[in-house]
């Protein structure tokens, strides 16, 4: 993720994420995030898990740009 625009714009040297998805249903089960934007991404994944959102539903959401949230679709 360190080559993504958000990380380049904020001079992030390292950023990583692993998303756990139930493939048959597309439901988000969890995520591991490393980097300075973890607070923002963790809140988004907590919301996705709490409201049982699928990856398709998250991919069609509009987030403010440029923010770390706008990169969410690239993780899924």
mmCIF file of N, CA and C in Angstrom:
data_model
loop_
_atom_site.group_PDB
_atom_site.id
_atom_site.type_symbol
_atom_site.label_atom_id
_atom_site.label_comp_id
_atom_site.label_asym_id
_atom_site.label_seq_id
_atom_site.Cartn_x
_atom_site.Cartn_y
_atom_site.Cartn_z
ATOM 1 N N UNK A 1 0.801 -1.193 0.000
ATOM 2 C CA UNK A 1 0.000 0.000 0.000
ATOM 3 C C UNK A 1 0.849 1.264 0.000
ATOM 4 N N UNK A 2 2.124 1.149 0.255
ATOM 5 C CA UNK A 2 2.968 2.341 0.335
ATOM 6 C C UNK A 2 3.062 3.082 -1.005
ATOM 7 N N UNK A 3 2.633 2.449 -2.095
ATOM 8 C CA UNK A 3 2.635 3.113 -3.402
ATOM 9 C C UNK A 3 1.289 3.766 -3.716
ATOM 10 N N UNK A 4 0.306 3.612 -2.851
ATOM 11 C CA UNK A 4 -1.003 4.233 -3.064
ATOM 12 C C UNK A 4 -0.897 5.734 -2.859
ATOM 13 N N UNK A 5 -1.789 6.470 -3.495
ATOM 14 C CA UNK A 5 -1.737 7.923 -3.448
ATOM 15 C C UNK A 5 -1.790 8.460 -2.008
ATOM 16 N N UNK A 6 -2.682 7.927 -1.190
ATOM 17 C CA UNK A 6 -2.803 8.418 0.187
ATOM 18 C C UNK A 6 -1.481 8.273 0.932
ATOM 19 N N UNK A 7 -0.824 7.152 0.763
ATOM 20 C CA UNK A 7 0.448 6.925 1.459
ATOM 21 C C UNK A 7 1.550 7.817 0.900
ATOM 22 N N UNK A 8 1.580 7.999 -0.396
ATOM 23 C CA UNK A 8 2.578 8.892 -0.994
ATOM 24 C C UNK A 8 2.352 10.338 -0.559
ATOM 25 N N UNK A 9 1.077 10.744 -0.544
ATOM 26 C CA UNK A 9 0.727 12.122 -0.188
ATOM 27 C C UNK A 9 1.107 12.445 1.256
ATOM 28 N N UNK A 10 1.025 11.445 2.138
ATOM 29 C CA UNK A 10 1.327 11.663 3.561
ATOM 30 C C UNK A 10 2.723 11.157 3.938
ATOM 31 N N UNK A 11 3.519 10.818 2.917
ATOM 32 C CA UNK A 11 4.903 10.353 3.122
ATOM 33 C C UNK A 11 4.986 9.122 4.023
ATOM 34 N N UNK A 12 4.030 8.242 3.856
ATOM 35 C CA UNK A 12 3.990 6.984 4.603
ATOM 36 C C UNK A 12 5.049 6.053 4.035
ATOM 37 N N UNK A 13 5.959 5.589 4.857
ATOM 38 C CA UNK A 13 7.022 4.707 4.380
ATOM 39 C C UNK A 13 6.552 3.264 4.261
ATOM 40 N N UNK A 14 5.641 2.849 5.160
ATOM 41 C CA UNK A 14 5.150 1.487 5.119
ATOM 42 C C UNK A 14 3.682 1.467 5.530
ATOM 43 N N UNK A 15 2.906 0.754 4.784
ATOM 44 C CA UNK A 15 1.502 0.537 5.117
ATOM 45 C C UNK A 15 1.099 -0.812 4.550
ATOM 46 N N UNK A 16 0.386 -1.582 5.350
ATOM 47 C CA UNK A 16 -0.035 -2.914 4.933
ATOM 48 C C UNK A 16 -1.433 -3.190 5.471
ATOM 49 N N UNK A 17 -2.139 -4.065 4.794
ATOM 50 C CA UNK A 17 -3.451 -4.484 5.280
ATOM 51 C C UNK A 17 -3.755 -5.880 4.775
ATOM 52 N N UNK A 18 -4.483 -6.607 5.591
ATOM 53 C CA UNK A 18 -5.007 -7.908 5.200
ATOM 54 C C UNK A 18 -6.477 -7.896 5.567
ATOM 55 N N UNK A 19 -7.312 -8.148 4.593
ATOM 56 C CA UNK A 19 -8.752 -8.145 4.804
ATOM 57 C C UNK A 19 -9.231 -9.595 4.795
ATOM 58 N N UNK A 20 -10.056 -9.951 5.770
ATOM 59 C CA UNK A 20 -10.604 -11.304 5.857
ATOM 60 C C UNK A 20 -12.062 -11.254 5.395
ATOM 61 N N UNK A 21 -12.340 -11.958 4.306
ATOM 62 C CA UNK A 21 -13.663 -11.931 3.687
ATOM 63 C C UNK A 21 -14.176 -13.357 3.524
ATOM 64 N N UNK A 22 -15.443 -13.555 3.830
ATOM 65 C CA UNK A 22 -16.099 -14.831 3.571
ATOM 66 C C UNK A 22 -16.472 -14.846 2.091
ATOM 67 N N UNK A 23 -15.751 -15.630 1.302
ATOM 68 C CA UNK A 23 -15.934 -15.593 -0.156
ATOM 69 C C UNK A 23 -17.359 -15.934 -0.612
ATOM 70 N N UNK A 24 -17.991 -16.953 -0.069
ATOM 71 C CA UNK A 24 -19.342 -17.263 -0.569
ATOM 72 C C UNK A 24 -20.348 -16.127 -0.390
ATOM 73 N N UNK A 25 -20.243 -15.388 0.710
ATOM 74 C CA UNK A 25 -21.224 -14.329 0.983
ATOM 75 C C UNK A 25 -20.702 -12.936 0.685
ATOM 76 N N UNK A 26 -19.377 -12.776 0.617
ATOM 77 C CA UNK A 26 -18.782 -11.454 0.420
ATOM 78 C C UNK A 26 -18.758 -10.620 1.684
ATOM 79 N N UNK A 27 -19.081 -11.209 2.826
ATOM 80 C CA UNK A 27 -19.114 -10.480 4.101
ATOM 81 C C UNK A 27 -17.697 -10.241 4.620
ATOM 82 N N UNK A 28 -17.514 -9.069 5.224
ATOM 83 C CA UNK A 28 -16.233 -8.701 5.829
ATOM 84 C C UNK A 28 -16.188 -9.274 7.239
ATOM 85 N N UNK A 29 -15.173 -10.066 7.513
ATOM 86 C CA UNK A 29 -15.038 -10.708 8.814
ATOM 87 C C UNK A 29 -13.999 -10.031 9.699
ATOM 88 N N UNK A 30 -13.074 -9.305 9.101
ATOM 89 C CA UNK A 30 -12.043 -8.645 9.883
ATOM 90 C C UNK A 30 -10.966 -8.068 8.997
ATOM 91 N N UNK A 31 -10.056 -7.344 9.633
ATOM 92 C CA UNK A 31 -8.955 -6.744 8.890
ATOM 93 C C UNK A 31 -7.788 -6.485 9.839
ATOM 94 N N UNK A 32 -6.598 -6.626 9.309
ATOM 95 C CA UNK A 32 -5.377 -6.268 10.009
ATOM 96 C C UNK A 32 -4.783 -5.097 9.235
ATOM 97 N N UNK A 33 -4.498 -4.010 9.928
ATOM 98 C CA UNK A 33 -4.003 -2.819 9.241
ATOM 99 C C UNK A 33 -2.770 -2.294 9.969
ATOM 100 N N UNK A 34 -1.746 -1.931 9.194
ATOM 101 C CA UNK A 34 -0.516 -1.375 9.739
ATOM 102 C C UNK A 34 -0.206 -0.080 9.009
ATOM 103 N N UNK A 35 0.003 0.984 9.748
ATOM 104 C CA UNK A 35 0.326 2.282 9.160
ATOM 105 C C UNK A 35 -0.326 3.408 9.937
ATOM 106 N N UNK A 36 -0.092 4.624 9.514
ATOM 107 C CA UNK A 36 -0.594 5.775 10.262
ATOM 108 C C UNK A 36 -2.090 6.015 10.066
ATOM 109 N N UNK A 37 -2.687 5.391 9.074
ATOM 110 C CA UNK A 37 -4.116 5.582 8.796
ATOM 111 C C UNK A 37 -4.979 4.474 9.399
ATOM 112 N N UNK A 38 -4.416 3.694 10.306
ATOM 113 C CA UNK A 38 -5.144 2.549 10.847
ATOM 114 C C UNK A 38 -6.423 2.953 11.574
ATOM 115 N N UNK A 39 -6.419 4.084 12.243
ATOM 116 C CA UNK A 39 -7.630 4.495 12.975
ATOM 117 C C UNK A 39 -8.809 4.653 12.030
ATOM 118 N N UNK A 40 -8.578 5.296 10.918
ATOM 119 C CA UNK A 40 -9.651 5.522 9.954
ATOM 120 C C UNK A 40 -10.127 4.204 9.351
ATOM 121 N N UNK A 41 -9.195 3.359 8.898
ATOM 122 C CA UNK A 41 -9.579 2.089 8.288
ATOM 123 C C UNK A 41 -10.236 1.155 9.302
ATOM 124 N N UNK A 42 -9.731 1.121 10.540
ATOM 125 C CA UNK A 42 -10.338 0.265 11.560
ATOM 126 C C UNK A 42 -11.785 0.656 11.818
ATOM 127 N N UNK A 43 -12.067 1.944 11.856
ATOM 128 C CA UNK A 43 -13.447 2.387 12.055
ATOM 129 C C UNK A 43 -14.335 1.945 10.892
ATOM 130 N N UNK A 44 -13.838 2.021 9.676
ATOM 131 C CA UNK A 44 -14.623 1.596 8.526
ATOM 132 C C UNK A 44 -14.905 0.100 8.560
ATOM 133 N N UNK A 45 -13.898 -0.694 8.925
ATOM 134 C CA UNK A 45 -14.105 -2.131 8.991
ATOM 135 C C UNK A 45 -15.002 -2.520 10.158
ATOM 136 N N UNK A 46 -14.916 -1.813 11.260
ATOM 137 C CA UNK A 46 -15.825 -2.065 12.379
ATOM 138 C C UNK A 46 -17.267 -1.830 11.936
ATOM 139 N N UNK A 47 -17.495 -0.769 11.181
ATOM 140 C CA UNK A 47 -18.823 -0.482 10.661
ATOM 141 C C UNK A 47 -19.272 -1.587 9.701
ATOM 142 N N UNK A 48 -18.390 -2.009 8.816
ATOM 143 C CA UNK A 48 -18.728 -3.047 7.845
ATOM 144 C C UNK A 48 -19.108 -4.350 8.543
ATOM 145 N N UNK A 49 -18.379 -4.693 9.571
ATOM 146 C CA UNK A 49 -18.665 -5.930 10.300
ATOM 147 C C UNK A 49 -19.958 -5.790 11.098
ATOM 148 N N UNK A 50 -20.124 -4.687 11.799
ATOM 149 C CA UNK A 50 -21.318 -4.489 12.630
ATOM 150 C C UNK A 50 -22.600 -4.513 11.802
ATOM 151 N N UNK A 51 -22.561 -3.899 10.613
ATOM 152 C CA UNK A 51 -23.758 -3.823 9.787
ATOM 153 C C UNK A 51 -23.804 -4.897 8.704
ATOM 154 N N UNK A 52 -22.883 -5.878 8.811
ATOM 155 C CA UNK A 52 -22.902 -7.044 7.933
ATOM 156 C C UNK A 52 -22.831 -6.651 6.456
ATOM 157 N N UNK A 53 -21.979 -5.681 6.137
ATOM 158 C CA UNK A 53 -21.848 -5.196 4.760
ATOM 159 C C UNK A 53 -20.986 -6.137 3.928
ATOM 160 N N UNK A 54 -21.316 -6.233 2.665
ATOM 161 C CA UNK A 54 -20.527 -7.049 1.755
ATOM 162 C C UNK A 54 -19.448 -6.178 1.100
ATOM 163 N N UNK A 55 -18.514 -6.830 0.454
ATOM 164 C CA UNK A 55 -17.471 -6.080 -0.255
ATOM 165 C C UNK A 55 -18.084 -5.275 -1.393
ATOM 166 N N UNK A 56 -19.109 -5.806 -2.042
ATOM 167 C CA UNK A 56 -19.775 -5.060 -3.112
ATOM 168 C C UNK A 56 -20.413 -3.785 -2.577
ATOM 169 N N UNK A 57 -21.030 -3.855 -1.413
ATOM 170 C CA UNK A 57 -21.648 -2.676 -0.818
ATOM 171 C C UNK A 57 -20.595 -1.627 -0.446
ATOM 172 N N UNK A 58 -19.468 -2.073 0.072
ATOM 173 C CA UNK A 58 -18.401 -1.133 0.420
ATOM 174 C C UNK A 58 -17.789 -0.497 -0.822
ATOM 175 N N UNK A 59 -17.691 -1.248 -1.890
ATOM 176 C CA UNK A 59 -17.082 -0.729 -3.116
ATOM 177 C C UNK A 59 -17.913 0.355 -3.787
ATOM 178 N N UNK A 60 -19.211 0.386 -3.557
ATOM 179 C CA UNK A 60 -20.033 1.414 -4.194
ATOM 180 C C UNK A 60 -20.215 2.654 -3.318
ATOM 181 N N UNK A 61 -19.692 2.614 -2.086
ATOM 182 C CA UNK A 61 -19.795 3.783 -1.207
ATOM 183 C C UNK A 61 -18.861 4.884 -1.674
ATOM 184 N N UNK A 62 -19.301 6.120 -1.522
ATOM 185 C CA UNK A 62 -18.472 7.278 -1.859
ATOM 186 C C UNK A 62 -17.870 7.857 -0.590
ATOM 187 N N UNK A 63 -16.574 8.053 -0.608
ATOM 188 C CA UNK A 63 -15.863 8.646 0.520
ATOM 189 C C UNK A 63 -15.178 9.926 0.057
ATOM 190 N N UNK A 64 -14.967 10.830 0.969
ATOM 191 C CA UNK A 64 -14.270 12.075 0.644
ATOM 192 C C UNK A 64 -12.899 11.745 0.065
ATOM 193 N N UNK A 65 -12.477 12.543 -0.899
ATOM 194 C CA UNK A 65 -11.181 12.341 -1.544
ATOM 195 C C UNK A 65 -10.380 13.629 -1.449
ATOM 196 N N UNK A 66 -9.136 13.598 -1.122
ATOM 197 C CA UNK A 66 -8.320 12.439 -0.824
ATOM 198 C C UNK A 66 -8.315 12.143 0.674
ATOM 199 N N UNK A 67 -8.741 10.990 1.030
ATOM 200 C CA UNK A 67 -8.647 10.490 2.404
ATOM 201 C C UNK A 67 -8.261 9.019 2.337
ATOM 202 N N UNK A 68 -7.856 8.480 3.464
ATOM 203 C CA UNK A 68 -7.537 7.057 3.493
ATOM 204 C C UNK A 68 -8.774 6.225 3.192
ATOM 205 N N UNK A 69 -9.946 6.712 3.596
ATOM 206 C CA UNK A 69 -11.191 5.979 3.326
ATOM 207 C C UNK A 69 -11.432 5.820 1.833
ATOM 208 N N UNK A 70 -10.993 6.757 1.046
ATOM 209 C CA UNK A 70 -11.215 6.666 -0.406
ATOM 210 C C UNK A 70 -10.417 5.520 -1.028
ATOM 211 N N UNK A 71 -9.455 4.985 -0.300
ATOM 212 C CA UNK A 71 -8.668 3.837 -0.780
ATOM 213 C C UNK A 71 -9.312 2.509 -0.431
ATOM 214 N N UNK A 72 -10.407 2.527 0.297
ATOM 215 C CA UNK A 72 -11.010 1.292 0.799
ATOM 216 C C UNK A 72 -11.287 0.283 -0.303
ATOM 217 N N UNK A 73 -11.810 0.720 -1.419
ATOM 218 C CA UNK A 73 -12.111 -0.196 -2.513
ATOM 219 C C UNK A 73 -10.885 -0.936 -3.033
ATOM 220 N N UNK A 74 -9.734 -0.349 -2.893
ATOM 221 C CA UNK A 74 -8.503 -1.005 -3.355
ATOM 222 C C UNK A 74 -8.095 -2.155 -2.453
ATOM 223 N N UNK A 75 -8.585 -2.155 -1.223
ATOM 224 C CA UNK A 75 -8.245 -3.231 -0.288
ATOM 225 C C UNK A 75 -9.109 -4.466 -0.497
ATOM 226 N N UNK A 76 -10.258 -4.279 -1.097
ATOM 227 C CA UNK A 76 -11.227 -5.387 -1.191
ATOM 228 C C UNK A 76 -11.086 -6.163 -2.468
#
